[in-house]
Amino acid sequence: MRGVSRLDDLRRVEQALVRISRISNGRVAARYRTQRAGVVLSRPAITILTELRESGPVRLSLLARLTDLEAPLISREVRELSGVGYVRRTADPTDGRAGIVELTPEGRSAIHSYREATDEIISETFAGWGENDLRDLSVLLDRVSEDFARSPDRVERGLHSAS
């Protein structure tokens, strides 16, 4: 009897990753998390606010690179986020033609509420898992994430170093 091949295992991994991504990042899941958090945010807005929370004030061009979102989408989302008071746009002090975007206290509060709701959902999802299983999964997912970050297509686009 022939065992499962490496290619079969890789396909199962890919299928599981795609399924997890669809379930956790789909419209229904995003809507549920934002409703539970009590905020109205689009998926790109969540990405932008999260990045700004982690990176601090940045130029719009760098924000596009960091989030891997297209510049027109970044501009539109930042305009909308600015309109509701979640971000502030200012001129770059080193180059007045460039714009800097930063979180406002309201934006920080909104993404904090979203993060708390997400943490609660993740906690509920893995409620039946033991500490060792969670730790093992965390280590493996960190490894997967790093390997994907170093994938040739991301290196080519300048989104990660080849080292």
mmCIF file of C-alpha atoms in Angstrom:
data_model
loop_
_atom_site.group_PDB
_atom_site.id
_atom_site.type_symbol
_atom_site.label_atom_id
_atom_site.label_comp_id
_atom_site.label_asym_id
_atom_site.label_seq_id
_atom_site.Cartn_x
_atom_site.Cartn_y
_atom_site.Cartn_z
ATOM 1 C CA MET A 1 0.000 0.000 0.000
ATOM 2 C CA ARG A 2 1.398 3.322 -1.058
ATOM 3 C CA GLY A 3 1.586 6.120 1.493
ATOM 4 C CA VAL A 4 0.524 9.713 1.095
ATOM 5 C CA SER A 5 3.020 11.666 -0.980
ATOM 6 C CA ARG A 6 4.633 14.964 -0.027
ATOM 7 C CA LEU A 7 2.658 16.615 -2.835
ATOM 8 C CA ASP A 8 -0.587 15.229 -1.384
ATOM 9 C CA ASP A 9 0.363 16.627 2.035
ATOM 10 C CA LEU A 10 1.229 20.015 0.519
ATOM 11 C CA ARG A 11 -2.117 20.112 -1.271
ATOM 12 C CA ARG A 12 -3.935 19.316 1.976
ATOM 13 C CA VAL A 13 -2.009 22.112 3.707
ATOM 14 C CA GLU A 14 -2.917 24.540 0.928
ATOM 15 C CA GLN A 15 -6.578 23.507 1.036
ATOM 16 C CA ALA A 16 -6.658 23.974 4.812
ATOM 17 C CA LEU A 17 -5.015 27.411 4.547
ATOM 18 C CA VAL A 18 -7.465 28.495 1.849
ATOM 19 C CA ARG A 19 -10.416 27.268 3.911
ATOM 20 C CA ILE A 20 -9.167 29.018 7.060
ATOM 21 C CA SER A 21 -8.624 32.222 5.083
ATOM 22 C CA ARG A 22 -12.113 32.089 3.569
ATOM 23 C CA ILE A 23 -13.772 31.399 6.886
ATOM 24 C CA SER A 24 -11.800 33.897 8.963
ATOM 25 C CA ASN A 25 -11.488 36.702 6.396
ATOM 26 C CA GLY A 26 -14.768 36.435 4.548
ATOM 27 C CA ARG A 27 -17.462 39.090 4.545
ATOM 28 C CA VAL A 28 -19.621 37.274 7.085
ATOM 29 C CA ALA A 29 -16.747 36.873 9.564
ATOM 30 C CA ALA A 30 -15.613 40.480 9.109
ATOM 31 C CA ARG A 31 -19.154 41.758 9.615
ATOM 32 C CA TYR A 32 -19.568 39.607 12.730
ATOM 33 C CA ARG A 33 -16.302 40.886 14.242
ATOM 34 C CA THR A 34 -17.078 44.540 13.528
ATOM 35 C CA GLN A 35 -20.622 44.195 14.895
ATOM 36 C CA ARG A 36 -19.311 42.482 17.991
ATOM 37 C CA ALA A 37 -16.727 45.258 18.394
ATOM 38 C CA GLY A 38 -19.354 47.955 17.883
ATOM 39 C CA VAL A 39 -17.452 49.602 15.017
ATOM 40 C CA VAL A 40 -18.117 49.982 11.305
ATOM 41 C CA LEU A 41 -14.935 49.138 9.396
ATOM 42 C CA SER A 42 -14.236 47.655 5.987
ATOM 43 C CA ARG A 43 -11.628 44.915 5.678
ATOM 44 C CA PRO A 44 -9.109 47.314 4.066
ATOM 45 C CA ALA A 45 -9.783 49.839 6.850
ATOM 46 C CA ILE A 46 -9.023 47.175 9.455
ATOM 47 C CA THR A 47 -5.760 46.394 7.677
ATOM 48 C CA ILE A 48 -4.810 50.085 7.538
ATOM 49 C CA LEU A 49 -5.700 50.840 11.164
ATOM 50 C CA THR A 50 -3.863 47.742 12.354
ATOM 51 C CA GLU A 51 -0.746 48.717 10.418
ATOM 52 C CA LEU A 52 -0.857 52.288 11.709
ATOM 53 C CA ARG A 53 -1.203 50.988 15.264
ATOM 54 C CA GLU A 54 1.901 48.835 14.751
ATOM 55 C CA SER A 55 4.012 51.228 12.650
ATOM 56 C CA GLY A 56 3.004 54.659 13.850
ATOM 57 C CA PRO A 57 2.694 57.619 11.444
ATOM 58 C CA VAL A 58 3.811 56.750 7.897
ATOM 59 C CA ARG A 59 3.706 58.122 4.378
ATOM 60 C CA LEU A 60 0.816 56.914 2.250
ATOM 61 C CA SER A 61 3.243 55.251 -0.175
ATOM 62 C CA LEU A 62 4.851 53.262 2.636
ATOM 63 C CA LEU A 63 1.436 52.372 4.048
ATOM 64 C CA ALA A 64 0.518 50.896 0.659
ATOM 65 C CA ARG A 65 3.686 48.771 0.678
ATOM 66 C CA LEU A 66 3.270 47.660 4.288
ATOM 67 C CA THR A 67 -0.355 46.618 3.803
ATOM 68 C CA ASP A 68 0.100 45.241 0.269
ATOM 69 C CA LEU A 69 -2.934 47.302 -0.801
ATOM 70 C CA GLU A 70 -3.126 49.308 -4.027
ATOM 71 C CA ALA A 71 -2.440 53.052 -3.761
ATOM 72 C CA PRO A 72 -5.917 54.130 -5.014
ATOM 73 C CA LEU A 73 -7.577 51.882 -2.413
ATOM 74 C CA ILE A 74 -5.300 53.258 0.317
ATOM 75 C CA SER A 75 -6.153 56.831 -0.692
ATOM 76 C CA ARG A 76 -9.896 56.153 -0.689
ATOM 77 C CA GLU A 77 -9.854 54.285 2.623
ATOM 78 C CA VAL A 78 -7.664 56.902 4.307
ATOM 79 C CA ARG A 79 -10.025 59.626 3.087
ATOM 80 C CA GLU A 80 -12.995 57.731 4.568
ATOM 81 C CA LEU A 81 -11.148 56.974 7.811
ATOM 82 C CA SER A 82 -10.185 60.629 8.065
ATOM 83 C CA GLY A 83 -13.823 61.603 7.522
ATOM 84 C CA VAL A 84 -14.951 59.565 10.535
ATOM 85 C CA GLY A 85 -12.040 60.796 12.635
ATOM 86 C CA TYR A 86 -10.029 57.558 12.837
ATOM 87 C CA VAL A 87 -6.909 58.905 11.096
ATOM 88 C CA ARG A 88 -5.307 62.282 10.557
ATOM 89 C CA ARG A 89 -3.453 63.305 7.415
ATOM 90 C CA THR A 90 -0.673 65.846 7.611
ATOM 91 C CA ALA A 91 2.054 67.059 5.300
ATOM 92 C CA ASP A 92 5.391 65.309 5.603
ATOM 93 C CA PRO A 93 7.716 67.780 7.368
ATOM 94 C CA THR A 94 10.634 66.641 5.190
ATOM 95 C CA ASP A 95 8.657 66.830 1.927
ATOM 96 C CA GLY A 96 5.496 68.938 1.941
ATOM 97 C CA ARG A 97 4.244 67.213 -1.219
ATOM 98 C CA ALA A 98 3.982 63.857 0.559
ATOM 99 C CA GLY A 99 1.276 63.007 3.065
ATOM 100 C CA ILE A 100 1.693 61.380 6.457
ATOM 101 C CA VAL A 101 -1.164 59.431 7.980
ATOM 102 C CA GLU A 102 -1.506 58.572 11.662
ATOM 103 C CA LEU A 103 -4.065 57.104 14.035
ATOM 104 C CA THR A 104 -6.188 59.428 16.118
ATOM 105 C CA PRO A 105 -7.276 58.437 19.637
ATOM 106 C CA GLU A 106 -10.672 57.515 18.121
ATOM 107 C CA GLY A 107 -8.974 55.291 15.538
ATOM 108 C CA ARG A 108 -6.850 53.660 18.216
ATOM 109 C CA SER A 109 -10.007 52.984 20.239
ATOM 110 C CA ALA A 110 -11.834 51.532 17.210
ATOM 111 C CA ILE A 111 -9.027 49.138 16.300
ATOM 112 C CA HIS A 112 -8.609 48.218 19.980
ATOM 113 C CA SER A 113 -12.319 47.299 20.174
ATOM 114 C CA TYR A 114 -11.990 45.288 16.976
ATOM 115 C CA ARG A 115 -8.887 43.522 18.322
ATOM 116 C CA GLU A 116 -10.667 42.677 21.601
ATOM 117 C CA ALA A 117 -13.643 41.216 19.713
ATOM 118 C CA THR A 118 -11.286 39.172 17.541
ATOM 119 C CA ASP A 119 -9.407 37.925 20.614
ATOM 120 C CA GLU A 120 -12.703 36.813 22.184
ATOM 121 C CA ILE A 121 -13.733 34.971 19.012
ATOM 122 C CA ILE A 122 -10.344 33.249 18.713
ATOM 123 C CA SER A 123 -10.512 32.287 22.385
ATOM 124 C CA GLU A 124 -13.977 30.800 21.878
ATOM 125 C CA THR A 125 -12.862 28.991 18.716
ATOM 126 C CA PHE A 126 -9.969 27.274 20.481
ATOM 127 C CA ALA A 127 -11.689 26.789 23.854
ATOM 128 C CA GLY A 128 -11.381 23.005 23.613
ATOM 129 C CA TRP A 129 -7.673 23.003 22.770
ATOM 130 C CA GLY A 130 -5.029 22.227 25.372
ATOM 131 C CA GLU A 131 -2.105 24.547 26.086
ATOM 132 C CA ASN A 132 0.441 22.270 24.398
ATOM 133 C CA ASP A 133 -1.657 21.941 21.235
ATOM 134 C CA LEU A 134 -2.095 25.718 21.052
ATOM 135 C CA ARG A 135 1.617 26.315 21.596
ATOM 136 C CA ASP A 136 2.517 23.757 18.902
ATOM 137 C CA LEU A 137 0.046 25.302 16.468
ATOM 138 C CA SER A 138 1.380 28.776 17.221
ATOM 139 C CA VAL A 139 4.973 27.707 16.541
ATOM 140 C CA LEU A 140 4.020 25.980 13.291
ATOM 141 C CA LEU A 141 1.887 28.893 12.085
ATOM 142 C CA ASP A 142 4.719 31.339 12.843
ATOM 143 C CA ARG A 143 6.985 29.163 10.722
ATOM 144 C CA VAL A 144 4.430 28.985 7.900
ATOM 145 C CA SER A 145 3.941 32.748 8.047
ATOM 146 C CA GLU A 146 7.692 33.419 7.836
ATOM 147 C CA ASP A 147 8.099 30.991 4.940
ATOM 148 C CA PHE A 148 5.271 32.666 3.042
ATOM 149 C CA ALA A 149 6.758 36.100 3.795
ATOM 150 C CA ARG A 150 10.015 34.967 2.183
ATOM 151 C CA SER A 151 8.294 33.486 -0.861
ATOM 152 C CA PRO A 152 9.859 34.545 -4.186
ATOM 153 C CA ASP A 153 6.853 36.607 -5.320
ATOM 154 C CA ARG A 154 6.985 38.778 -2.161
ATOM 155 C CA VAL A 155 10.762 39.205 -2.385
ATOM 156 C CA GLU A 156 10.458 40.231 -6.053
ATOM 157 C CA ARG A 157 7.911 42.911 -5.131
ATOM 158 C CA GLY A 158 10.158 44.210 -2.337
ATOM 159 C CA LEU A 159 7.772 43.151 0.417
ATOM 160 C CA HIS A 160 10.350 41.042 2.260
ATOM 161 C CA SER A 161 14.090 40.543 2.136
ATOM 162 C CA ALA A 162 15.511 37.361 0.676
ATOM 163 C CA SER A 163 17.563 36.616 3.813
#
